[in-house]
Amino acid sequence: MKKNIILASGSHIRSTLLRSSGVVFDIKKHKIDEDKEKKILIRNNIETKEIPMTLAKKKGMSVSKIYKNSFIIGCDQALVVKNIVFSKAKNSKDLKQQLLMLNGKSHKLYSSCAVLYQEEIVWSHTAEIVLLMRELSQREISTYVDKNWESVKNSVGGYLIESTGKRLFKTIHGDYFSALGLPIIELLDFLISKKAVSVV
């Protein structure tokens, strides 16, 4: 019997990626305080690359405890510069400062996804993307944020590369879908192997 699929995220782009792939799913937002959990992990010296996976699993688990007979998809991303993990900007001023710190530099984006079933992790994957931001003037950064704040405020990097945000970058190395927030190809491969999704 085909199992139900639940996305433990309110992310519009993740929903869009799943829906456009023909996946039938429900959305049940997780109950995890991301900022609080991230601070605890950093304080406990968890390796930066492991932080988004740990959070993805926690998010999925919070939903899996309620919906035990469904595949639960938990996701998280971490933006890392010189081993410093960035959090989502609290406001537009904060985002402008964050983009100034990234300006003209390369940084890593770790995109993690975990699938849980009956409170057990049955699949997980982390993709690493390296992004090189263009050298931008303070005015260009300020204009970008002012024009796009409502669209980018829930993005970990303050940019949406599926939209005008791609103009901020000189190069992007890694999986495009993972950079958007979901390693959809790898996830689909797992779901198809479990007959939760059909090939056609």
Coordinates of C-alpha atoms in Angstrom, one line a residue:
M1 CA 0.0 0.0 0.0
K2 CA 1.3 3.4 -1.0
K3 CA 2.3 5.5 2.1
N4 CA 1.3 9.1 2.6
I5 CA 3.9 11.8 2.3
I6 CA 4.1 14.8 4.6
L7 CA 6.4 17.8 4.2
A8 CA 7.3 19.1 7.7
S9 CA 8.0 22.6 6.3
G10 CA 6.1 25.7 5.5
S11 CA 8.6 26.6 2.7
H12 CA 6.9 27.7 -0.5
I13 CA 9.8 26.6 -2.7
R14 CA 10.1 23.1 -1.2
S15 CA 6.3 22.6 -1.7
T16 CA 6.7 23.9 -5.3
L17 CA 9.6 21.5 -6.0
L18 CA 7.6 18.5 -4.7
R19 CA 4.4 19.5 -6.4
S20 CA 6.0 20.2 -9.8
S21 CA 7.6 16.7 -9.6
G22 CA 4.1 15.1 -9.3
V23 CA 4.4 14.2 -5.7
V24 CA 1.1 14.1 -3.7
F25 CA 1.7 15.3 -0.2
D26 CA 0.4 17.1 2.8
I27 CA 2.0 19.9 4.8
K28 CA 2.3 19.8 8.5
K29 CA 4.7 22.4 9.9
H30 CA 7.2 21.3 12.5
K31 CA 7.2 22.6 16.0
I32 CA 11.0 23.2 16.4
D33 CA 12.4 26.5 17.5
E34 CA 15.2 26.6 14.8
D35 CA 17.1 29.5 16.3
K36 CA 17.1 28.0 19.8
E37 CA 18.1 24.6 18.6
K38 CA 20.8 26.0 16.3
K39 CA 22.4 27.9 19.2
I40 CA 22.4 24.8 21.3
L41 CA 24.2 22.8 18.6
I42 CA 26.8 25.6 18.0
R43 CA 27.4 25.8 21.8
N44 CA 27.9 22.0 21.8
N45 CA 30.6 22.3 19.1
I46 CA 28.6 20.2 16.6
E47 CA 30.4 20.2 13.2
T48 CA 28.9 23.0 11.0
K49 CA 28.1 20.5 8.2
E50 CA 26.1 18.4 10.7
I51 CA 23.9 21.2 12.0
P52 CA 21.3 21.3 9.1
M53 CA 21.0 17.5 9.1
T54 CA 20.5 17.5 12.9
L55 CA 17.8 20.1 12.5
A56 CA 16.2 18.4 9.6
K57 CA 15.9 15.2 11.6
K58 CA 14.4 17.1 14.6
K59 CA 11.9 18.8 12.5
G60 CA 10.8 15.6 10.9
M61 CA 10.7 13.8 14.2
S62 CA 8.3 16.4 15.7
V63 CA 5.8 15.6 13.0
S64 CA 6.5 11.8 12.8
K65 CA 5.5 11.5 16.4
I66 CA 2.0 12.5 15.4
Y67 CA 1.7 11.0 11.9
K68 CA 3.2 7.6 12.4
N69 CA 2.2 5.9 9.2
S70 CA 3.5 8.5 6.8
F71 CA 6.8 9.3 5.3
I72 CA 7.8 12.6 6.9
I73 CA 10.2 14.9 5.1
G74 CA 12.3 17.2 7.3
C75 CA 14.6 19.8 5.7
D76 CA 17.1 22.5 6.8
Q77 CA 19.9 24.6 5.3
A78 CA 23.0 26.2 6.8
L79 CA 25.0 29.0 5.4
V80 CA 28.6 28.8 6.5
V81 CA 31.4 31.3 6.2
K82 CA 34.8 30.5 7.7
N83 CA 33.1 27.9 10.0
I84 CA 30.6 30.5 11.2
V85 CA 27.0 29.5 10.8
F86 CA 24.6 32.2 9.7
S87 CA 20.9 32.4 10.8
K88 CA 18.0 34.0 9.0
A89 CA 18.1 37.8 9.1
K90 CA 15.8 39.2 11.7
N91 CA 15.0 42.3 9.7
S92 CA 16.0 44.1 6.5
K93 CA 18.8 46.0 8.2
D94 CA 20.2 42.7 9.5
L95 CA 20.1 41.2 6.0
K96 CA 21.9 44.1 4.5
Q97 CA 24.7 43.6 7.0
Q98 CA 24.8 39.9 6.3
L99 CA 25.0 40.4 2.5
L100 CA 27.8 43.0 3.1
M101 CA 29.7 40.2 4.9
L102 CA 29.2 37.9 2.0
N103 CA 30.0 40.5 -0.6
G104 CA 32.7 39.4 -3.0
K105 CA 33.4 36.2 -1.1
S106 CA 32.6 32.6 -1.5
H107 CA 30.5 30.7 1.1
K108 CA 29.1 27.2 1.6
L109 CA 25.4 26.3 1.7
Y110 CA 24.6 22.9 3.2
S111 CA 21.2 21.6 2.3
S112 CA 19.9 18.6 4.3
C113 CA 16.9 16.4 4.0
A114 CA 15.8 13.5 6.1
V115 CA 12.8 11.1 5.7
L116 CA 11.3 9.5 8.8
Y117 CA 8.8 6.7 9.2
Q118 CA 7.3 5.7 12.5
E119 CA 9.8 7.9 14.3
E120 CA 12.8 6.2 12.6
I121 CA 15.1 7.9 10.1
V122 CA 14.9 5.8 6.9
W123 CA 16.8 8.1 4.5
S124 CA 19.0 11.3 4.7
H125 CA 21.1 13.3 2.4
T126 CA 23.2 16.5 2.6
A127 CA 24.3 18.5 -0.4
E128 CA 27.2 21.0 -0.4
I129 CA 26.9 24.1 -2.6
V130 CA 29.6 26.7 -3.0
L131 CA 28.5 30.2 -4.0
L132 CA 30.7 33.1 -5.0
M133 CA 29.0 36.5 -4.6
R134 CA 29.7 39.4 -6.9
E135 CA 31.4 42.5 -5.6
L136 CA 28.4 44.8 -5.0
S137 CA 28.2 48.4 -3.8
Q138 CA 26.5 49.1 -0.5
R139 CA 23.8 50.9 -2.5
E140 CA 23.2 47.9 -4.7
I141 CA 22.8 45.6 -1.7
S142 CA 20.5 48.1 0.0
T143 CA 18.4 48.4 -3.1
Y144 CA 18.2 44.7 -3.5
V145 CA 17.0 44.1 0.1
D146 CA 14.5 47.0 0.0
K147 CA 13.0 45.6 -3.2
N148 CA 12.9 42.0 -2.2
W149 CA 12.7 41.8 1.6
E150 CA 9.2 40.3 1.7
S151 CA 10.3 37.5 -0.7
V152 CA 13.7 36.8 0.8
K153 CA 13.1 37.2 4.6
N154 CA 12.6 33.5 5.1
S155 CA 15.6 32.5 3.1
V156 CA 18.7 31.4 5.1
G157 CA 21.0 33.4 2.9
G158 CA 18.7 36.3 2.2
Y159 CA 18.7 35.5 -1.5
L160 CA 16.4 33.4 -3.7
I161 CA 18.4 32.1 -6.7
E162 CA 15.2 30.9 -8.4
S163 CA 14.4 34.6 -8.9
T164 CA 16.3 37.9 -9.2
G165 CA 18.7 36.7 -6.4
K166 CA 20.8 34.7 -9.0
R167 CA 22.1 38.1 -10.2
L168 CA 24.0 38.4 -6.9
F169 CA 26.3 35.6 -7.8
K170 CA 29.3 35.1 -10.0
T171 CA 29.4 31.3 -9.7
I172 CA 27.4 28.6 -8.1
H173 CA 28.9 25.1 -7.8
G174 CA 26.6 22.3 -6.7
D175 CA 23.1 21.0 -7.2
Y176 CA 20.7 23.8 -8.1
F177 CA 17.6 22.2 -6.5
S178 CA 19.6 21.7 -3.2
A179 CA 20.5 25.3 -3.3
L180 CA 16.8 26.1 -3.5
G181 CA 16.3 24.1 -0.3
L182 CA 15.5 20.5 -1.3
P183 CA 17.7 17.8 -2.9
I184 CA 14.7 16.7 -4.9
I185 CA 16.4 14.3 -7.3
E186 CA 17.9 12.2 -4.5
L187 CA 14.7 12.4 -2.5
L188 CA 12.6 11.3 -5.5
D189 CA 15.0 8.3 -6.0
F190 CA 14.3 7.2 -2.4
L191 CA 10.5 7.7 -2.6
I192 CA 10.3 5.8 -5.9
S193 CA 12.4 3.0 -4.5
K194 CA 9.8 2.7 -1.7
K195 CA 6.9 2.9 -4.1
A196 CA 5.7 6.0 -2.4
V197 CA 5.9 7.8 -5.8
S198 CA 5.6 6.3 -9.2
V199 CA 8.0 7.0 -12.0
V200 CA 5.2 8.0 -14.4

